[in-house]
XYZ file of C-alpha atoms in Angstrom:
630
model
C 0.105 0.043 -0.196
C 1.362 3.440 -1.008
C 2.036 6.118 1.840
C -0.706 8.758 2.054
C 0.502 11.937 0.933
C -0.635 15.036 2.884
C 0.091 18.733 1.824
C -0.090 21.684 4.026
C -0.498 25.065 2.771
C 1.087 27.731 5.107
C 3.610 27.802 7.742
C 2.100 30.095 10.227
C 0.767 29.520 13.762
C -1.691 26.630 12.377
C 0.460 25.245 9.861
C 3.394 24.883 11.604
C 1.859 23.095 14.559
C -0.219 20.960 12.281
C 3.155 19.982 10.279
C 5.115 19.288 13.866
C 2.238 17.260 15.164
C 1.704 15.128 12.103
C 5.307 14.506 11.910
C 5.306 12.833 15.335
C 1.712 11.275 14.880
C 2.268 9.604 11.697
C 5.787 8.181 13.006
C 7.327 8.517 9.503
C 4.574 6.578 7.424
C 3.185 9.350 5.442
C 5.052 11.809 3.091
C 4.349 15.367 4.529
C 4.794 18.334 2.376
C 4.774 21.759 3.673
C 4.077 24.635 0.937
C 5.264 27.960 2.295
C 6.564 31.357 0.578
C 9.472 31.681 3.175
C 11.598 28.628 4.879
C 10.615 29.874 8.289
C 8.124 30.212 10.532
C 7.694 34.154 11.894
C 6.766 34.304 15.446
C 4.562 37.270 14.922
C 4.012 38.824 18.407
C 7.429 39.847 18.890
C 7.297 41.674 15.384
C 7.390 45.002 16.993
C 10.592 44.470 18.772
C 12.016 43.949 15.346
C 10.745 47.314 14.315
C 12.058 48.923 17.207
C 15.478 47.591 17.093
C 15.205 45.214 20.262
C 15.313 42.061 18.419
C 17.451 40.956 15.417
C 15.177 39.760 12.391
C 16.485 36.078 12.483
C 15.444 35.648 16.214
C 11.736 35.915 15.552
C 12.348 33.440 12.417
C 12.388 29.835 13.096
C 14.022 27.830 10.686
C 11.388 25.052 8.939
C 13.687 22.427 7.732
C 15.747 22.541 11.157
C 12.536 22.049 13.074
C 10.720 19.882 10.968
C 13.280 17.534 9.813
C 10.882 14.788 8.497
C 8.734 17.269 6.539
C 9.421 17.942 2.987
C 9.621 22.118 2.476
C 8.441 22.993 -0.745
C 9.077 26.901 -1.530
C 6.398 28.700 -3.069
C 2.792 30.273 -3.282
C -0.608 28.211 -3.779
C -2.567 29.921 -6.605
C -4.886 27.105 -7.472
C -6.444 24.189 -6.048
C -7.992 21.477 -8.077
C -10.434 20.072 -5.385
C -11.599 17.272 -7.664
C -8.197 16.216 -9.135
C -6.489 16.487 -5.559
C -3.804 18.695 -6.457
C -2.001 21.956 -5.449
C -0.713 24.354 -7.954
C 1.707 26.574 -6.840
C 4.499 29.259 -8.089
C 8.227 29.179 -6.752
C 10.184 32.276 -5.714
C 11.763 32.245 -8.853
C 8.607 32.018 -11.024
C 8.751 28.209 -11.712
C 5.737 26.414 -11.515
C 4.796 23.489 -9.948
C 1.968 21.053 -8.945
C 1.839 18.720 -5.664
C -0.901 15.860 -5.574
C -2.284 14.923 -2.369
C -4.553 12.389 -0.510
C -5.365 15.004 2.341
C -5.093 18.753 2.152
C -4.859 20.958 5.107
C -5.554 24.726 4.341
C -3.431 27.322 6.856
C -2.503 30.165 4.556
C -2.961 32.830 7.132
C -4.202 36.326 6.623
C -3.128 39.408 5.144
C -3.833 42.791 5.678
C -7.196 44.451 5.886
C -7.925 47.144 3.470
C -10.939 49.602 3.882
C -11.900 51.826 0.774
C -10.242 55.049 2.033
C -8.632 57.418 -0.629
C -4.793 57.174 -0.573
C -4.308 54.461 1.895
C -3.251 51.607 -0.467
C -0.662 53.899 -1.855
C 0.765 55.706 1.009
C 0.173 53.174 4.037
C 2.243 50.294 4.847
C 0.909 47.288 6.720
C 2.559 45.227 9.689
C 2.048 41.601 8.804
C 5.530 40.451 7.721
C 9.153 40.597 8.294
C 9.983 42.746 5.343
C 7.575 45.331 6.499
C 8.919 45.316 10.205
C 12.455 46.043 8.560
C 11.033 48.479 6.152
C 9.189 50.341 9.030
C 12.652 50.129 11.207
C 14.703 51.844 8.368
C 11.994 54.115 7.422
C 11.316 55.642 10.995
C 15.236 55.943 11.466
C 15.311 57.599 7.944
C 12.703 60.395 8.655
C 14.541 61.078 12.303
C 17.811 61.804 10.412
C 16.199 64.157 7.393
C 14.197 65.753 9.894
C 17.568 66.874 11.816
C 19.002 67.853 8.552
C 16.341 69.851 7.443
C 16.289 73.794 7.585
C 12.613 74.194 7.456
C 11.022 73.465 10.842
C 7.643 72.484 9.240
C 9.450 69.877 7.133
C 11.202 68.566 10.213
C 8.158 68.311 12.071
C 6.247 66.247 9.458
C 8.984 64.004 9.393
C 8.857 63.295 13.285
C 5.346 62.808 13.161
C 4.207 59.158 12.878
C 0.614 58.100 12.682
C -0.450 54.564 13.454
C -4.104 53.652 12.512
C -5.166 50.899 14.636
C -5.490 50.361 18.362
C -5.608 46.792 18.605
C -2.752 44.737 20.035
C -0.311 45.165 17.099
C -1.077 49.009 16.514
C -0.787 49.662 20.396
C 2.693 47.527 20.570
C 3.804 49.283 17.462
C 3.134 52.845 18.738
C 4.570 52.029 22.226
C 7.725 50.480 20.980
C 8.192 53.361 18.294
C 7.785 56.197 20.780
C 10.793 54.467 22.867
C 12.887 54.105 19.656
C 12.582 57.456 18.452
C 13.002 59.144 21.787
C 16.412 57.212 22.050
C 17.488 58.562 18.838
C 16.803 62.265 20.066
C 17.735 62.150 23.605
C 21.348 61.716 23.476
C 21.946 63.479 19.983
C 23.510 66.958 20.593
C 22.803 67.829 17.067
C 18.925 66.903 17.680
C 17.994 69.115 20.763
C 14.619 70.462 20.394
C 13.352 68.045 18.049
C 10.298 66.103 19.502
C 9.075 62.950 17.766
C 5.506 62.856 17.627
C 3.444 59.447 17.795
C -0.468 59.291 17.217
C -2.654 56.028 17.402
C -5.849 56.018 16.196
C -8.855 54.076 15.956
C -12.820 54.103 15.491
C -13.070 52.171 18.638
C -14.122 53.594 22.148
C -11.275 52.611 24.032
C -7.773 51.058 23.027
C -7.719 47.394 22.618
C -11.173 46.702 23.086
C -10.871 42.973 22.822
C -9.279 43.129 26.519
C -10.502 43.809 29.843
C -11.141 47.561 30.803
C -8.559 47.754 33.326
C -5.739 46.381 31.135
C -7.074 48.834 28.236
C -6.713 51.563 30.901
C -3.103 50.609 31.856
C -2.026 50.253 28.172
C -3.472 53.913 27.225
C -2.065 55.098 30.618
C 1.240 53.806 29.495
C 1.074 55.342 25.989
C 0.256 58.733 27.238
C 3.109 59.040 29.638
C 5.464 58.498 27.023
C 3.914 60.867 24.752
C 1.719 59.078 22.333
C -1.482 60.843 21.143
C -4.282 58.531 21.659
C -7.377 59.627 19.739
C -10.261 57.132 19.929
C -13.437 57.354 18.088
C -11.260 58.992 15.070
C -9.760 57.542 12.005
C -8.315 58.377 8.552
C -10.554 59.926 5.767
C -7.880 60.307 3.382
C -4.260 59.848 2.805
C -1.625 61.862 0.669
C 2.161 61.985 0.105
C 2.312 64.844 2.694
C -0.076 63.807 5.403
C -3.552 62.350 6.350
C -7.086 64.096 6.607
C -8.731 62.700 9.758
C -12.647 61.737 10.418
C -12.824 65.057 12.687
C -11.577 67.440 9.831
C -8.185 68.156 11.204
C -4.970 67.713 9.047
C -1.621 66.338 10.078
C 1.360 66.773 8.246
C 3.330 63.356 8.575
C 5.472 61.044 5.812
C 4.747 57.881 7.794
C 1.452 56.036 8.128
C 1.225 52.512 9.590
C -1.846 50.512 8.922
C -2.773 48.271 11.652
C -6.508 48.189 11.294
C -6.938 44.304 11.198
C -6.567 41.279 9.013
C -8.613 39.543 6.604
C -8.207 35.879 5.157
C -5.721 35.097 2.648
C -7.661 35.558 -0.730
C -6.862 31.693 -1.838
C -10.335 30.706 -0.355
C -12.110 32.917 -2.557
C -11.155 30.836 -5.407
C -12.360 27.517 -4.072
C -15.905 27.890 -4.817
C -16.940 26.551 -0.920
C -19.243 28.220 1.672
C -17.518 30.878 3.482
C -18.463 33.160 6.529
C -16.970 36.567 6.211
C -14.036 35.382 3.655
C -13.323 32.527 5.950
C -13.761 28.936 4.990
C -16.760 27.181 6.806
C -15.542 24.092 8.599
C -17.093 21.734 11.274
C -15.918 21.353 14.813
C -13.489 18.900 13.538
C -11.841 21.389 11.324
C -12.962 19.345 8.098
C -14.785 21.100 5.330
C -18.136 19.844 4.936
C -18.820 17.609 1.894
C -14.691 17.103 1.605
C -13.276 14.466 3.706
C -10.036 15.154 2.299
C -9.994 18.858 3.040
C -9.213 20.467 6.304
C -8.542 24.098 7.165
C -7.119 26.118 10.300
C -5.978 29.279 11.379
C -7.168 32.692 10.484
C -8.591 31.365 7.036
C -10.949 28.955 8.538
C -14.061 29.646 10.464
C -13.899 27.383 13.270
C -17.021 26.870 15.503
C -16.631 28.232 19.266
C -17.936 25.987 21.620
C -17.955 28.444 24.506
C -20.156 30.656 22.284
C -22.693 29.290 20.457
C -23.430 30.431 16.941
C -19.908 32.315 16.994
C -16.447 31.546 15.278
C -13.051 31.366 17.126
C -11.636 34.910 16.787
C -8.359 35.123 14.182
C -5.618 35.401 16.886
C -2.383 33.394 17.378
C -3.622 31.236 20.403
C -6.694 29.887 18.401
C -4.241 29.456 15.288
C -1.775 27.316 17.515
C -4.413 25.167 18.818
C -6.312 24.495 15.808
C -3.187 23.000 14.092
C -2.693 20.529 17.139
C -6.486 19.362 16.567
C -6.154 19.107 12.994
C -3.179 16.962 12.793
C -5.045 14.388 15.384
C -8.133 14.477 12.796
C -5.819 14.044 9.391
C -4.370 11.261 11.248
C -7.840 9.839 12.275
C -9.242 10.216 8.729
C -6.418 7.652 7.817
C -7.611 5.150 10.090
C -5.395 5.747 13.086
C -7.403 6.897 16.010
C -10.589 8.742 16.938
C -11.194 12.380 15.835
C -11.136 15.539 18.240
C -13.659 18.474 18.433
C -11.963 21.707 18.841
C -12.296 23.259 22.606
C -10.177 25.556 24.247
C -9.811 27.657 27.200
C -8.930 31.302 27.387
C -5.399 31.325 29.171
C -5.638 35.294 28.856
C -3.466 37.984 26.439
C -0.147 39.480 27.198
C 0.831 43.189 25.635
C 4.504 44.310 25.523
C 4.475 47.789 25.899
C 8.282 48.125 25.865
C 10.916 48.480 28.637
C 9.605 46.973 31.755
C 6.102 48.047 30.968
C 3.168 45.283 29.924
C -0.380 44.331 30.611
C -1.400 41.005 31.042
C -4.038 38.742 32.500
C -2.918 35.348 32.626
C -5.804 32.992 33.506
C -8.144 36.034 34.029
C -5.618 37.562 36.658
C -5.084 41.256 35.499
C -1.662 42.536 35.971
C 0.710 45.857 34.966
C 3.874 47.099 35.800
C 7.239 45.135 35.938
C 5.307 42.106 37.038
C 3.397 41.901 33.901
C 6.551 42.382 31.769
C 8.147 39.669 33.372
C 5.155 37.360 32.863
C 4.680 38.629 29.252
C 8.232 37.808 28.162
C 8.113 34.467 30.058
C 5.271 33.489 27.949
C 7.183 34.633 24.584
C 10.066 32.424 25.455
C 7.668 29.435 26.627
C 5.675 29.804 23.291
C 8.537 29.957 21.008
C 9.263 26.903 19.140
C 12.994 27.877 18.742
C 15.726 30.783 19.336
C 14.631 31.191 22.903
C 18.540 31.720 24.223
C 19.232 34.110 21.082
C 15.952 36.181 21.966
C 16.553 36.235 25.825
C 19.989 37.421 24.766
C 19.224 39.979 22.796
C 16.822 41.462 25.654
C 19.695 41.254 28.244
C 21.980 43.441 25.506
C 19.060 45.939 24.837
C 18.942 46.439 28.675
C 22.631 47.199 29.134
C 23.544 48.545 25.718
C 22.038 51.364 23.680
C 20.248 50.439 20.437
C 21.847 50.840 17.098
C 19.958 53.067 14.879
C 20.940 52.660 11.461
C 19.025 52.262 8.422
C 20.264 49.633 6.188
C 18.052 50.107 3.142
C 17.354 46.501 2.465
C 13.841 46.856 2.031
C 11.999 49.350 -0.252
C 8.548 51.274 0.113
C 7.594 49.269 -3.499
C 8.705 45.902 -1.764
C 5.999 45.927 0.714
C 2.772 47.437 -0.658
C -0.293 47.402 1.455
C -2.507 45.535 -0.982
C 0.037 42.588 -1.318
C -1.540 39.129 -0.775
C 1.800 37.839 0.309
C 3.197 40.324 3.261
C 5.389 37.630 4.345
C 7.726 37.985 1.358
C 9.107 41.263 -0.279
C 8.308 41.916 -3.714
C 11.500 41.685 -6.098
C 12.163 41.956 -9.495
C 11.085 39.210 -11.741
C 9.087 37.709 -8.969
C 5.419 37.164 -9.811
C 2.914 38.597 -7.291
C -0.094 36.735 -6.223
C -2.418 39.871 -5.921
C -5.555 39.667 -3.681
C -9.072 40.247 -4.216
C -10.174 42.083 -1.152
C -11.195 45.576 -0.488
C -9.027 48.248 -1.439
C -8.119 50.560 -4.254
C -5.755 50.269 -6.911
C -4.997 46.657 -6.304
C -2.295 45.063 -8.704
C -0.714 48.229 -9.298
C 3.201 47.807 -10.387
C 5.570 48.389 -7.706
C 6.777 51.819 -7.328
C 3.385 53.376 -8.202
C 1.609 55.560 -5.715
C 4.177 54.820 -2.866
C 4.630 57.158 -0.051
C 8.429 57.336 -0.023
C 9.563 60.623 0.092
C 12.859 62.396 -1.612
C 13.557 59.533 -3.584
C 13.806 56.847 -1.365
C 11.504 54.557 -3.404
C 13.363 52.503 -6.064
C 14.004 53.658 -9.128
C 13.670 50.269 -11.094
C 10.087 48.927 -11.224
C 10.503 44.967 -10.674
C 7.892 43.641 -13.183
C 10.031 45.551 -16.304
C 11.959 43.812 -18.781
C 15.749 44.320 -19.098
C 16.441 45.882 -22.514
C 20.246 46.454 -22.218
C 22.645 43.281 -21.281
C 24.073 43.719 -17.730
C 27.835 44.054 -19.166
C 26.609 46.764 -21.495
C 24.714 49.833 -19.570
C 22.955 52.410 -21.554
C 24.843 55.206 -20.119
C 26.199 58.171 -21.623
C 25.632 57.199 -25.402
C 26.060 60.085 -27.932
C 22.793 59.708 -29.123
C 19.243 58.234 -28.261
C 19.783 55.252 -30.622
C 17.879 52.153 -29.680
C 19.301 49.428 -27.381
C 21.996 47.321 -29.472
C 23.270 43.759 -29.579
C 20.026 42.149 -28.534
C 18.342 38.990 -30.000
C 15.240 41.084 -30.907
C 13.483 44.032 -29.241
C 10.357 41.845 -28.826
C 8.995 42.675 -24.971
C 8.701 39.964 -22.638
C 5.778 37.909 -22.843
C 3.287 38.076 -19.915
C 4.470 41.230 -18.684
C 1.695 43.660 -17.066
C 0.689 45.910 -19.751
C 3.778 45.087 -21.920
C 5.123 48.264 -20.959
C 8.627 48.916 -22.382
C 11.692 49.050 -20.481
C 12.106 52.553 -18.763
C 14.835 51.978 -15.883
C 15.899 55.088 -15.539
C 16.099 57.307 -12.223
C 12.569 58.549 -11.793
C 11.102 56.084 -14.139
C 11.088 58.357 -17.175
C 11.743 57.025 -20.846
C 14.783 57.294 -22.651
C 14.624 60.445 -23.913
C 16.456 62.807 -22.164
C 19.969 61.454 -23.316
C 22.867 63.545 -24.523
C 21.479 63.626 -28.438
C 18.146 64.748 -27.056
C 15.942 62.516 -29.304
C 12.966 60.572 -28.505
C 13.744 56.644 -27.853
C 13.243 55.231 -31.560
C 11.782 52.152 -30.274
C 8.625 53.387 -28.697
C 5.482 53.384 -31.049
C 5.338 56.835 -32.858
C 8.245 58.221 -30.848
C 5.541 58.739 -28.273
C 6.818 61.041 -25.265
C 6.653 60.148 -21.835
C 3.103 60.346 -20.634
C 2.397 62.769 -17.884
C 0.541 62.642 -14.867
C -2.247 64.785 -13.739
C -0.136 67.602 -12.499
C 1.384 67.756 -16.045
C 4.839 66.567 -15.181
C 6.593 63.383 -16.216
C 5.203 60.202 -14.348
C 7.973 58.938 -11.989
C 7.442 55.494 -10.442
C 10.236 56.037 -7.962
C 10.230 59.597 -6.795
C 7.912 62.693 -6.129
C 7.200 65.157 -8.662
C 9.459 67.759 -7.339
C 12.266 65.739 -7.271
C 11.952 64.858 -10.647
C 11.704 68.497 -11.535
C 14.787 69.540 -9.610
C 16.919 66.544 -10.841
C 16.542 67.591 -14.485
C 17.509 65.355 -17.493
C 19.519 62.178 -16.821
C 20.724 59.704 -19.354
C 19.135 56.186 -19.575
C 20.273 53.577 -17.603
C 19.933 49.737 -18.462
C 17.751 47.417 -16.687
C 19.552 44.054 -15.057
C 16.392 42.124 -13.805
C 14.530 39.392 -14.980
C 11.173 40.063 -16.808
C 8.046 39.992 -14.277
C 5.091 37.758 -14.927
C 1.552 38.408 -14.862
C -0.164 37.653 -11.451
C -3.097 35.061 -12.202
C -5.261 36.794 -9.926
C -5.128 40.465 -11.038
C -4.821 39.951 -15.066
C -2.405 42.635 -16.119
C -1.750 43.876 -12.808
C -1.336 47.789 -14.045
C -3.902 50.232 -13.392
C -3.221 52.717 -16.394
C -2.245 52.497 -19.949
C 1.061 52.690 -20.872
C 3.162 52.355 -24.500
C 3.607 48.948 -25.886
C 7.077 48.126 -26.948
C 7.340 47.204 -30.629
C 7.553 43.380 -31.556
C 9.644 43.509 -34.784
C 13.614 42.615 -34.966
C 16.067 44.926 -33.711
C 17.099 47.516 -36.112
C 20.695 47.538 -35.854
C 23.094 44.760 -35.461
C 26.364 47.004 -34.957
C 28.116 46.784 -31.710
C 27.605 49.418 -29.436
C 29.044 53.001 -29.645
C 31.510 54.125 -27.299
C 29.852 55.339 -23.977
C 31.961 58.479 -24.001
C 34.403 59.901 -21.459
C 32.038 61.787 -19.210
C 28.525 62.028 -18.140
C 26.939 65.621 -18.631
C 27.814 68.630 -16.973
C 24.402 69.292 -15.652
C 23.857 65.609 -14.260
C 23.163 65.475 -10.619
C 24.935 63.024 -8.494
C 23.221 59.551 -8.011
C 20.784 59.160 -5.646
C 20.852 56.872 -2.364
C 19.345 53.986 -4.452
C 21.865 54.173 -7.438
C 25.484 52.827 -7.188
C 27.819 55.302 -8.718
C 29.465 54.159 -11.740
C 33.396 54.476 -11.953
C 35.127 57.399 -11.688
C 37.361 59.071 -13.756
C 40.249 61.428 -12.990
C 41.150 64.323 -15.689
C 45.094 64.172 -14.506
C 45.679 60.858 -15.840
C 46.211 58.945 -12.851
C 44.227 55.808 -12.000
C 41.531 55.822 -8.952
C 42.288 53.861 -6.151
C 40.675 50.413 -6.218
C 40.823 50.509 -10.221
C 42.682 47.727 -11.973
């Protein structure tokens, strides 16, 4: 008899616990496959400490292959499930496609950022659901404080030092509490930042902070926030978001460059394609975590609507505690469906909640006992160490070092604004050039936009090269400083990459402008009818990577060749673009001659390269070689 094949989609709290329990219960008599976009399990409750510089990113990421030795790990994202054929179709991190057959399927894909139809939020806000978003927020906050210290305009300084967090639940409260401590530490001991006052705001339409918790714990958390200078505005939210600030529902306007979206989560959009009964976007299951009418299909975690035995007619909330318990019960019932043991009904006992507010402050109610102050802080950190499936010693060591040493306030710039869009259906993976994106279908504006569009990153921080554009210049021959605007040469053909969103031509130049501002002054010949760059609503050239005024100040720049792989069309969103763009020609290359000499020096009016562009080789005028040249 062949070994049963069990496929688990997702390695969050529910999926990881299911895989670990199945590995033990099956006694290696089944083939267990875990499909996940990353090779680690992320301990989400400690993510705010990563953004605040307390913990290093690898401390909260537990290796899947290292802790699940008898489980086969497949890197990829599920983008289609054939329930009748019992197969899962997935796309790998490099665009490769594959299919996993199964005898039992466990859906535990988790949740993504919850979007609301508020103008500007999808373009200018960032969520807090994955490790890339935490790393981006840490860099972004550090950068804003540094830019504010160097700004001559007091209004600009105040705007950069203002940080708005929307959503006063567990995540939003912890982000605001840790963020206020982080920025205060950056300013307090720096002699050149005397007089700077970081301003943190926490907004929510709820009547109080963390309405899910006991009123005494909610009052404790709000008191700690106000003591640290956080402006807590209940009954208030964002009405509109712009590049320079937000308009609140009470009519006031706040100038800011930072909008953190912690409103809530929604189930992964994968369940919407199954055509099965759902409850508010979650897949309906029975108390055994089994989908009715599908004995081979199980679901657990945030994407499953599991009946709550303690509240008849209700479903368990989307929390880590429930997801962790779902995984254990789901594993037992999967094994029981294979003929080993008896099925179990999901039951739970409320063990309380813990909220880390930074330092020695916390709010906790273990087993219903309200606590605050240092005692709550000790209970909170002890609970996290006990709940983590790995890295306990490393986490405790980082806490000890943070208590005796100052934090390192540096920005590495490894995660850019367009890499962590709010509307992404994969917040656990940063968007990179050439990687297909599975766009969600939930509520929100401008879903499926190309990376870099509508981003809120100021002053050239956004990436200059959108990731889904094809490379039209070989990596060894950059299209830079050519004497005239000739088309790219030495290519097999000028045909655009297939399946590319909107079939747009290469425009990998600073600011995202087409190749027309070259020294020759001619428009790019490869564009249909030599069409000039399209202009945005304000009349300026549309720039995917920088604000309009930054493009105007920079002036014309020479074309730059791309080096990334062509992107692929998102299966869920079609073209993945919201606007029309020029279409690249499909004929053969005009010229097969060798490329022209790039010229000795760039134009005199060319500004220095921005922070995202590595400067090219330096040429001296005195004939001597630059240090490091070979």
